[in-house]
CSV table of C-alpha atoms in Angstrom, one decimal:
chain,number,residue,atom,x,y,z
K,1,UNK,CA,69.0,97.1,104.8
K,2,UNK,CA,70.8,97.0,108.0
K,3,UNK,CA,72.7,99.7,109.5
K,4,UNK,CA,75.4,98.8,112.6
K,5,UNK,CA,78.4,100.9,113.8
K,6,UNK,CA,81.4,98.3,113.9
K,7,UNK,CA,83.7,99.7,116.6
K,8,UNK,CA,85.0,103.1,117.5
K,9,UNK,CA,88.6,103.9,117.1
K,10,UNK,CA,91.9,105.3,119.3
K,11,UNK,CA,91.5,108.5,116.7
K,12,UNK,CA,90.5,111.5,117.7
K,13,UNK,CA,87.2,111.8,115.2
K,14,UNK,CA,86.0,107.8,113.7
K,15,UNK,CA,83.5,106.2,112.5
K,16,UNK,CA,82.8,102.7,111.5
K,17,UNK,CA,79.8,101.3,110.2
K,18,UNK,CA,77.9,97.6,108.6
K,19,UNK,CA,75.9,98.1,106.0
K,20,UNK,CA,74.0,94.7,105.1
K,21,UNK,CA,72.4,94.6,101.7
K,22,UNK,CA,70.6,91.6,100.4
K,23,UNK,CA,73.6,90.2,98.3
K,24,UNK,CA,76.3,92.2,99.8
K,25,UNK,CA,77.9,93.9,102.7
K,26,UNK,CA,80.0,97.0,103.2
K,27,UNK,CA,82.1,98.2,106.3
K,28,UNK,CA,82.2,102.2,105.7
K,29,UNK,CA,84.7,105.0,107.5
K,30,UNK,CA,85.3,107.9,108.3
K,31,UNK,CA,88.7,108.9,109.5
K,32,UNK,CA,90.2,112.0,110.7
K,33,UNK,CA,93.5,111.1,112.3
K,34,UNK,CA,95.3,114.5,114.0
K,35,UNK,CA,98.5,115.1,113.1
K,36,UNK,CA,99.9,115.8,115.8
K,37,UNK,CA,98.6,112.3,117.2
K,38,UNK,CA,101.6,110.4,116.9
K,39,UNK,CA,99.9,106.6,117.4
K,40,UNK,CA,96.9,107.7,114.7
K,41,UNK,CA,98.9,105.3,111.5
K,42,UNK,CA,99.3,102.2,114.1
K,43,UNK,CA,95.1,102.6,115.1
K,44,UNK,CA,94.0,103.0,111.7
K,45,UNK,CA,96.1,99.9,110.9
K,46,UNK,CA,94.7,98.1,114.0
K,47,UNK,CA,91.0,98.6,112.8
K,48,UNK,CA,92.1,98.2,109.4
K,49,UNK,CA,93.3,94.6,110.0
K,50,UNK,CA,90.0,93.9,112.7
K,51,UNK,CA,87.8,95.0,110.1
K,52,UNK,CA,89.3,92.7,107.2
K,53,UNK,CA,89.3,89.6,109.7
K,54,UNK,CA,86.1,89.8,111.3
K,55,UNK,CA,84.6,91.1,107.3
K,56,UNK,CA,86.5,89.1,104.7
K,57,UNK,CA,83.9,89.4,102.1
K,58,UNK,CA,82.9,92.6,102.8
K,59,UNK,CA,83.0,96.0,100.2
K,60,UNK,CA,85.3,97.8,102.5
K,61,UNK,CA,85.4,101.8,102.3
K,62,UNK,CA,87.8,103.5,104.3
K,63,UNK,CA,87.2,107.9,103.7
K,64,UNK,CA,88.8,110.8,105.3
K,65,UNK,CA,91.8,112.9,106.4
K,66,UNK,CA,94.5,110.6,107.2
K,67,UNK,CA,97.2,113.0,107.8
K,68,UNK,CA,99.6,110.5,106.2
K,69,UNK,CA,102.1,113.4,104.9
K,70,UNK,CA,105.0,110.9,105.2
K,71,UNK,CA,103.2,108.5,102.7
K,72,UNK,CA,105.0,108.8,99.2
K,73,UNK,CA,102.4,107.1,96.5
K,74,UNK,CA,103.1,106.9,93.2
K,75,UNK,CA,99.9,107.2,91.0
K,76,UNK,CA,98.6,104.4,89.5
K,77,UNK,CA,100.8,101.6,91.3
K,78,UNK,CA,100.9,102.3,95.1
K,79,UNK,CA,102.8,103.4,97.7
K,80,UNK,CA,106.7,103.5,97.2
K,81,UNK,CA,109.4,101.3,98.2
K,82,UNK,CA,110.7,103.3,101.5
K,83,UNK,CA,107.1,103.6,102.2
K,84,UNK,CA,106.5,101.0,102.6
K,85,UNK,CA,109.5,99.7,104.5
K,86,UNK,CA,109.2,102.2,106.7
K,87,UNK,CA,105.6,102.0,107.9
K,88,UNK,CA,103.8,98.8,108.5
K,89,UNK,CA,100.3,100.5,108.0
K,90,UNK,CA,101.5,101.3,104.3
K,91,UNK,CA,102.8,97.7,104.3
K,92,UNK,CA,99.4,96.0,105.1
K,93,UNK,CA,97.7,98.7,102.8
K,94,UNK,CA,99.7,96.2,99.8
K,95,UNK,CA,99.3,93.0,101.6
K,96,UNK,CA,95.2,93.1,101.4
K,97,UNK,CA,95.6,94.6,98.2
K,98,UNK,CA,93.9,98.0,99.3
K,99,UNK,CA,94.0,100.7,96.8
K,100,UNK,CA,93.8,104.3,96.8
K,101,UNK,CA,91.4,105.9,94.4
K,102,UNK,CA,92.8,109.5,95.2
K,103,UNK,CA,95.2,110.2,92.6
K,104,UNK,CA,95.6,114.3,92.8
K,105,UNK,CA,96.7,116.6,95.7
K,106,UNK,CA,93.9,117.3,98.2
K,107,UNK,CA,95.7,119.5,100.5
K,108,UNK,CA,97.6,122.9,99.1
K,109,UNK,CA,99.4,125.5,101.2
K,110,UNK,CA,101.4,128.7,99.9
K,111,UNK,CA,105.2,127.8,100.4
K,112,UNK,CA,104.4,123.5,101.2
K,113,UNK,CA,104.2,121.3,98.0
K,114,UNK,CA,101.1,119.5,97.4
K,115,UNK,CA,100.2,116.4,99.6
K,116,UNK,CA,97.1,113.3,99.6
K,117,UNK,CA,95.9,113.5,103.1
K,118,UNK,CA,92.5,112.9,102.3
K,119,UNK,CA,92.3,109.5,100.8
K,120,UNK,CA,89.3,107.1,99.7
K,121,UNK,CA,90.8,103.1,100.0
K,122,UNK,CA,89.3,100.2,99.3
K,123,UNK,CA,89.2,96.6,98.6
K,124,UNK,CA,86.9,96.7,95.1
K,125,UNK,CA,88.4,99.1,93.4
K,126,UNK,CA,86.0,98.4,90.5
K,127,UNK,CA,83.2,99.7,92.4
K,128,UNK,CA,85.1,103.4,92.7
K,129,UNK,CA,83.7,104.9,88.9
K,130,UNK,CA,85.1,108.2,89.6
K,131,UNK,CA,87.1,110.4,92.7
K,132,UNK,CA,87.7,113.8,91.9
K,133,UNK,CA,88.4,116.9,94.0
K,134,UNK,CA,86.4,120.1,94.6
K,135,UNK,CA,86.9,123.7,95.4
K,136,UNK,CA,87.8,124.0,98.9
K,137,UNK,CA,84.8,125.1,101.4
K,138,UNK,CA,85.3,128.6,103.1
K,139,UNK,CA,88.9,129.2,104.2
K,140,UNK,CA,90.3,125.4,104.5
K,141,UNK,CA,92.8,124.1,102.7
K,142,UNK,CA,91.7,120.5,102.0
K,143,UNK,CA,89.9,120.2,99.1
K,144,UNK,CA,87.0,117.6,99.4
K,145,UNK,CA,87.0,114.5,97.5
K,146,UNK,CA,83.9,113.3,95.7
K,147,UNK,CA,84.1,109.6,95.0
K,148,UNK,CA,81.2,108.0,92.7
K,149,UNK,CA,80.6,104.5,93.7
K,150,UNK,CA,78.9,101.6,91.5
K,151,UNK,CA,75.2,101.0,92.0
K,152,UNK,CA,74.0,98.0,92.9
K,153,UNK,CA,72.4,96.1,90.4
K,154,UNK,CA,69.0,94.8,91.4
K,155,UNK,CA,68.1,91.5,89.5
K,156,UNK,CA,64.3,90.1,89.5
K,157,UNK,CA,64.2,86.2,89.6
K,158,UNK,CA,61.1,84.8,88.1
């Protein structure tokens, strides 16, 4: 198994990284994008679209706090209409048919309605068994997402 990180990003906390396995490779995240960083949805597209050109066939992972209050999903088929008119992140998110395995609120404040800002996307969403949420940790208000991924079958040739 080989380990390599991929690139570093424009974000303020992100990190990219190869993992080679026999039979298969996987490009990993982890974002946190500020919100108050207004470039953070064009750098995450930017490494987004390096990571998909220079890593066609790879597994591709992308975890974290996005920050994407703006984004309006509907669960279960994607991103909205004006979504994705109005952002070309959201736009390439459909055109390399990335999906989003977070389907319930991760982020709840007294007097703001629910939002995803932490999201898990990938390209194999068969690989994804299970993302659920957990009790937030001390006094945040992002609760953390736990996503069950697929185990690699090991197969012994004779």
């Amino acid at each position: 198994m080989d380990v390599h990180q991929v690139m570093s990003a424009n974000l303020d906390k992100t990190t990219w990284v190869s993992l080679s396995l026999p039979n298969k490779m996987f490009v990993l995240s982890s974002i946190y994008s500020s919100p108050c960083q207004l470039s953070s949805e064009r750098a995450i597209d930017e490494m987004m679209q390096f990571i998909l050109c220079n890593f066609p066939k790879a597994t591709l992972l992308m975890t974290g706090d996005f920050n994407l209050s703006s984004m309006s999903w509907i669960d279960g088929q994607g991103m909205t209409r004006s979504s994705l008119e109005q952002n070309p992140l959201f736009q390439d998110l459909a055109d390399n048919f990335l999906y989003k395995t977070v389907t319930m609120p991760t982020r709840m404040c007294l007097g703001q309605s629910p939002s995803k800002l932490d999201l898990v996307i990938t390209n194999d969403p068969e690989k994804v068994i299970r993302t659920q949420t957990l009790i937030p940790i001390g006094s945040s208000d992002h609760m953390p997402v736990l996503s069950s991924i697929q185990q690699l079958q090991t197969i012994k040739i004779y």
